[in-house]
XYZ file of C-alpha atoms in Angstrom:
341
model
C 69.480 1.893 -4.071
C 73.120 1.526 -4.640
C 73.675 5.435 -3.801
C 71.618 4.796 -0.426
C 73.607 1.832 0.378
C 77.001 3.066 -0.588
C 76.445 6.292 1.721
C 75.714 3.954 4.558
C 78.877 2.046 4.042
C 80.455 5.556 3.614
C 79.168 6.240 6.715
C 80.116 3.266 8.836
C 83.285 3.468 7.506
C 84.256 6.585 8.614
C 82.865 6.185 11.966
C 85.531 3.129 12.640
C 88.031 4.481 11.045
C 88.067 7.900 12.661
C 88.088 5.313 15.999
C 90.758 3.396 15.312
C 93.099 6.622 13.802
C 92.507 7.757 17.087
C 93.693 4.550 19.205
C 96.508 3.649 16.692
C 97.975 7.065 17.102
C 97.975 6.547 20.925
C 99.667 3.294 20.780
C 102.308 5.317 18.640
C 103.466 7.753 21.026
C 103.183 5.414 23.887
C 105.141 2.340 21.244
C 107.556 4.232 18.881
C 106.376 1.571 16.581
C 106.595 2.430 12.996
C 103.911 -0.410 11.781
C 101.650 1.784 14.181
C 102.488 4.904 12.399
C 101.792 3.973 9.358
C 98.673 2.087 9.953
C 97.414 5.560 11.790
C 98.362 7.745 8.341
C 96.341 5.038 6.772
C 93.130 5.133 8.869
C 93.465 9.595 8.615
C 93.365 8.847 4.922
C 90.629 6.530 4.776
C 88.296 8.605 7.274
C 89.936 11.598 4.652
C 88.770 9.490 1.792
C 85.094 8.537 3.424
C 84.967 12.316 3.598
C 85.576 13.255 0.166
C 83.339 10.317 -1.484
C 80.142 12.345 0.867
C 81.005 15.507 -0.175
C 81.485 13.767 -3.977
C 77.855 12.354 -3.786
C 76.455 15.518 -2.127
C 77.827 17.870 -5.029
C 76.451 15.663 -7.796
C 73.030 16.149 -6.888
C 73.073 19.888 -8.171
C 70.732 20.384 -10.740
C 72.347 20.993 -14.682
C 73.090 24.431 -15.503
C 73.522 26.062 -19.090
C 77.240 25.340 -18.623
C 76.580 21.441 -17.655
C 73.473 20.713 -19.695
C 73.707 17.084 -18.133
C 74.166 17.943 -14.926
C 76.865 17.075 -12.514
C 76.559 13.246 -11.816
C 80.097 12.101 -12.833
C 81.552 14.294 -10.360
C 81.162 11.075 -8.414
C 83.799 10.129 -10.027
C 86.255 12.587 -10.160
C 86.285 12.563 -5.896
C 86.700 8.621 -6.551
C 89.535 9.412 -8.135
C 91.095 11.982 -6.047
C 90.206 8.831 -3.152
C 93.233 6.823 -5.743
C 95.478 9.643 -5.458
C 95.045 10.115 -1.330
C 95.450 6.881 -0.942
C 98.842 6.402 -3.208
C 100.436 9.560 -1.460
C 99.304 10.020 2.031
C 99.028 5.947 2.658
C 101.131 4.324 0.370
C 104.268 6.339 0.104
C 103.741 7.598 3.729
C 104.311 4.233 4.864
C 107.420 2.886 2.216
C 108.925 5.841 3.879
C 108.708 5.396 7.493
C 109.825 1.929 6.746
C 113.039 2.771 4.734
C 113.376 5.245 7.933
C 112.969 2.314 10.276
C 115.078 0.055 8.558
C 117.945 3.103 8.788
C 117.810 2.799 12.094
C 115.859 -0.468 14.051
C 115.100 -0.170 17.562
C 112.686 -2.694 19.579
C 109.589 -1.528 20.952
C 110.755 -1.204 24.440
C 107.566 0.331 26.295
C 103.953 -0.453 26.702
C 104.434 -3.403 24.369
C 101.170 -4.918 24.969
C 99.305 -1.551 23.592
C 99.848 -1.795 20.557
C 99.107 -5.579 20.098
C 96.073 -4.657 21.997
C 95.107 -2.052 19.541
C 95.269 -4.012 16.502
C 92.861 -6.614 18.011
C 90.479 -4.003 18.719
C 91.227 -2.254 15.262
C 90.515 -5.518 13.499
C 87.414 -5.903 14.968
C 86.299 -2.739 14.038
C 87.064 -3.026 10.752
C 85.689 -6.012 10.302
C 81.639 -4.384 11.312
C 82.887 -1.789 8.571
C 83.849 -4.347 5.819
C 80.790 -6.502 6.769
C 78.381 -3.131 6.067
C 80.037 -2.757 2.994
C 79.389 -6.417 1.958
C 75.625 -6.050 2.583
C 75.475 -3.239 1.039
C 77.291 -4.447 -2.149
C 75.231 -7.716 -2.201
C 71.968 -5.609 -2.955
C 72.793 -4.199 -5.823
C 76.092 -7.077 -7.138
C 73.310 -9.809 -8.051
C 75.460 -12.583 -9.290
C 78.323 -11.066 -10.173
C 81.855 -12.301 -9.204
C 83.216 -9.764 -6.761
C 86.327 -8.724 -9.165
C 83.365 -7.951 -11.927
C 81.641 -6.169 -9.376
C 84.131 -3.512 -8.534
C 85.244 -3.814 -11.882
C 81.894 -2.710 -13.418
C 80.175 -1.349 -11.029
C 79.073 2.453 -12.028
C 78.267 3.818 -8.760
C 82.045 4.044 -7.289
C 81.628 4.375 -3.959
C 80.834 0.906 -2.828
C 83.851 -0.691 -4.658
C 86.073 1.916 -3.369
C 84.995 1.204 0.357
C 84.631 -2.282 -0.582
C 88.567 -1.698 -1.518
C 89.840 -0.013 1.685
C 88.260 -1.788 4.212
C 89.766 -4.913 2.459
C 92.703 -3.222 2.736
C 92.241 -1.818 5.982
C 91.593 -5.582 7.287
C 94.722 -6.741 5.410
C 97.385 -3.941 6.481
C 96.245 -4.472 9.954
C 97.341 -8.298 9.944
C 100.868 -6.925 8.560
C 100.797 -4.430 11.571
C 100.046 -7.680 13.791
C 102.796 -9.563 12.029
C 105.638 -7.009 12.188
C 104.243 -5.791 15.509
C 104.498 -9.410 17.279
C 107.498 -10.667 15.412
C 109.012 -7.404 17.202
C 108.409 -7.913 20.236
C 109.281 -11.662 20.216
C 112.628 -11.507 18.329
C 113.629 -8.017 19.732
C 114.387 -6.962 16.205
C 113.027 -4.017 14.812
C 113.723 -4.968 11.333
C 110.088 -6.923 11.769
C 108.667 -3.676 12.429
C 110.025 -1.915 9.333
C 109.096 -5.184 7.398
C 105.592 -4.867 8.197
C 105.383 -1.609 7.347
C 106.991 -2.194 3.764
C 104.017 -4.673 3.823
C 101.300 -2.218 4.123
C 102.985 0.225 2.145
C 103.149 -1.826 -0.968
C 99.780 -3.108 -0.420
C 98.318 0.608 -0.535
C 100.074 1.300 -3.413
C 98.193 -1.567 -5.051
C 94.957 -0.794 -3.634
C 95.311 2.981 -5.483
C 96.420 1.992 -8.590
C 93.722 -0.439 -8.976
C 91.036 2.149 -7.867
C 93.200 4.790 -10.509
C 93.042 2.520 -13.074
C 88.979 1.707 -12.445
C 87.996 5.236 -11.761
C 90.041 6.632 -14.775
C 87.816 4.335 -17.141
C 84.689 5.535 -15.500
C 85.999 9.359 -15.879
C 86.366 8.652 -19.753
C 82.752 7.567 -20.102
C 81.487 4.209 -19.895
C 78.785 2.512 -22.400
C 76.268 0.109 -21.077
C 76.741 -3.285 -19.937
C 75.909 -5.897 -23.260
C 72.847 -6.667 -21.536
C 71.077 -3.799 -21.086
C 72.579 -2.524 -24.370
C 70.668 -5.963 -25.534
C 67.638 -4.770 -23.471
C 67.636 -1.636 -24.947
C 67.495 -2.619 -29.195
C 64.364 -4.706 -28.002
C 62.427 -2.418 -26.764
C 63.474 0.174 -29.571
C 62.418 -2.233 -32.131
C 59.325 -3.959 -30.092
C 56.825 -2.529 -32.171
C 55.386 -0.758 -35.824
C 57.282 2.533 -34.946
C 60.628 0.922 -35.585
C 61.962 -1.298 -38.686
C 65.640 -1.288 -36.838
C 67.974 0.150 -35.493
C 70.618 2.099 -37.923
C 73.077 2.474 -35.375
C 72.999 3.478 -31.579
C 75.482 4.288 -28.655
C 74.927 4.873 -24.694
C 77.244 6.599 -22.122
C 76.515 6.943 -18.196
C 76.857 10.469 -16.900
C 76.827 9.335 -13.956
C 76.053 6.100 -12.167
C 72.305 6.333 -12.283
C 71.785 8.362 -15.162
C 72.145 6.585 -18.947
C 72.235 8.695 -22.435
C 71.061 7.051 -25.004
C 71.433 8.351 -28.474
C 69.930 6.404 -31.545
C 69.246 6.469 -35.461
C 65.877 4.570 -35.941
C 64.719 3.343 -39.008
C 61.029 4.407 -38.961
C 58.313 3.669 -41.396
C 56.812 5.876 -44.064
C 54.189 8.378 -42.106
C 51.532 10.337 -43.073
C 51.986 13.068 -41.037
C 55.004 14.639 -38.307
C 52.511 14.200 -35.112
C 52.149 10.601 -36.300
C 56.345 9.887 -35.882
C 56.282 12.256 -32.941
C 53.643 9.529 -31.424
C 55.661 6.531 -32.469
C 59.104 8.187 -31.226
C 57.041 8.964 -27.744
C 56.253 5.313 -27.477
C 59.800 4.204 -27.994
C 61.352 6.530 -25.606
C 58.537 5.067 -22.768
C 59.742 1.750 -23.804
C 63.523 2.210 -23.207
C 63.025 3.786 -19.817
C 60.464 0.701 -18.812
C 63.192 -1.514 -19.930
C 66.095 -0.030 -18.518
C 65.250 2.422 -16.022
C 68.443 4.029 -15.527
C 68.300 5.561 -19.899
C 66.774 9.108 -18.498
C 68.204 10.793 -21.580
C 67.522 9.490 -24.960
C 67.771 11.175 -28.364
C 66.189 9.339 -30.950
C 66.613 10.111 -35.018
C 63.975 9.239 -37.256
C 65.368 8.410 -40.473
C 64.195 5.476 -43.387
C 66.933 2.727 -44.213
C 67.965 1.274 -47.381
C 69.980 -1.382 -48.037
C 72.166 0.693 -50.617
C 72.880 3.546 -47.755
C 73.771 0.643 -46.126
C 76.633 -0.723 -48.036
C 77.662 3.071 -48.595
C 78.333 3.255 -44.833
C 75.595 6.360 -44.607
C 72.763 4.110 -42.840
C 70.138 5.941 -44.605
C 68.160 6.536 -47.453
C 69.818 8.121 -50.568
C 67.468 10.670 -50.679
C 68.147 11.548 -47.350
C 71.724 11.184 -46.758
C 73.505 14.342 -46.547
C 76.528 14.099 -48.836
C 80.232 14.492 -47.434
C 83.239 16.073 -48.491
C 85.054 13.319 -48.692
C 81.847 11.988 -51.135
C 81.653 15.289 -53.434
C 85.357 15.715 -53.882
C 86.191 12.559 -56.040
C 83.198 13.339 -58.410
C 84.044 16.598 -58.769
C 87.888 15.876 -59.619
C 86.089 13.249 -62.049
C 84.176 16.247 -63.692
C 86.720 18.441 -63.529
C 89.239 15.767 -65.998
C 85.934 15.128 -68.480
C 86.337 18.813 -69.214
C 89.735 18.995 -69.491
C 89.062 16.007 -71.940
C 87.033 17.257 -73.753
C 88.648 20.504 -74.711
C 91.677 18.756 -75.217
């Protein structure tokens, strides 16, 4: 669902913005405005960005290879992030440059000064279809989230990051409007260069926030507490399982959940008998939680003393470490030295 619905709001936004690059770039040449400028490197970077988050979700579809035994689902995020870096550079920047540059040298917009006033309108209105697709979109798969949680936690990136850009989009367009209008009443192009500063610090944000989100999501994310929760009852919802020793999850990639486990199991009579009970956990999990596709179970049987040692199993089957055998055998080695002393 959410990889459906982000790659419609991909879609729509790509179709406005390529729209509106197009008509802000007219009302540059025919305006000199720099607000105009920079709002058309914005909309080339954000049909640029819609571009890379398709080509993002097409590539991690490939099946895994021997190289990538888990296939290739996080590239998702690594063109999410790349989206962050566009963004900060080719928007951001881009624009805090052309308005130092304006500000070095102001000039009111002089010609066809109803164009670009004109364009914004129409810009903003095309936006706004683009922002309300991403909206629905979000709203199928956000449940009752908070929309900072949302694009916070989401795991699929491409609807917060659209979600992101149209906001921003929406936002940079009423500075445009502002520094635009306050231009061509006032006769001041220092407006002009002020809106521009405007939109260029508000990129900046907007790409440091996605950086920041998308970085997390590159490191590898765990499950959210609840379906963590979701998870330890249906491993231990039944005979095959006493408890869970310890366990840990990790997306790779938004619709794809490892889950790797050490399950305290019950004494067996015979290896098809665990394979069974394993089996019927496994079918659990993924019943409970349907995005777990790869779990690794280990069968192992708990004691309390294993426990305390920090092994989480049995003493007879705890493999002993290093950092375990050295201390008795320094204790051995100073008997004997004792004792021929």
């Amino acid at each position: 669902m959410s990889a459906n619905g982000g790659t419609r709001a991909i879609v729509a936004a790509l179709l406005a913005n390529v729209g509106i690059a197009v008509t802000k770039f007219i009302a540059f040449l025919l305006t000199g405005s720099s607000s105009m400028l920079a709002e058309s490197i914005h909309s080339v970077a954000d049909s640029g960005n819609q571009g890379l988050l398709l080509l993002g979700g097409r590539r991690a579809k490939r099946e895994a290879t021997p190289q990538h035994p888990f296939g290739y689902g996080r590239e998702r995020y690594v063109y999410a992030f790349i989206v962050a870096i566009v963004l900060f550079s080719v928007g951001g920047l881009f624009a805090l440059y052309e308005a130092w540059h304006k500000a070095a040298d102001p000039h009111p917009i002089e010609s066809w000064q109803w164009v670009p006033v004109v364009v914004l309108v129409a810009a903003i209105v095309m936006e706004s279809f683009s922002f309300r697709t991403a909206i629905v979109e979000s709203n199928l798969i956000r449940g009752n989230q908070s929309w900072v949680r949302f694009i916070r936690r989401s795991k699929a990136p491409e609807l917060p990051v659209v979600l992101l850009e149209d906001f921003g989009a929406l936002v940079g367009l009423v500075f445009a409007l502002f520094g635009v209008g306050m231009t061509l009443i006032t006769g001041n192009g220092m407006w002009d260069a002020a809106g521009t500063a405007m939109i260029g610090v508000l990129l900046v944000v907007i790409a440091v926030t996605l950086a920041i989100e998308t970085k997390s999501l590159l490191l590898g994310e765990g499950a959210e507490p609840t379906d963590v929760a979701t998870i330890e009852r249906a491993v231990t919802d039944g005979p095959e399982v006493e408890r869970i020793i310890h366990m840990k999850t990790l997306y790779l990639g938004p619709e794809e959940l490892l889950v790797a486990a050490k399950i305290a199991v019950p004494a067996c009579e015979s290896a098809e008998e665990l394979a069974r009970g394993i089996n019927a956990v496994e079918a659990r999990i993924r019943a409970a939680v349907p995005v777990a596709r790869v779990i690794y179970l280990e069968p192992d049987i708990w004691s309390a003393t294993a426990q305390r040692a920090g092994t989480g199993a049995a003493a007879q089957t705890a493999v002993a470490t290093p950092e375990a055998v050295a201390p008795q055998s320094a204790v051995a080695g100073a008997d004997e030295s004792h004792a021929g002393g």
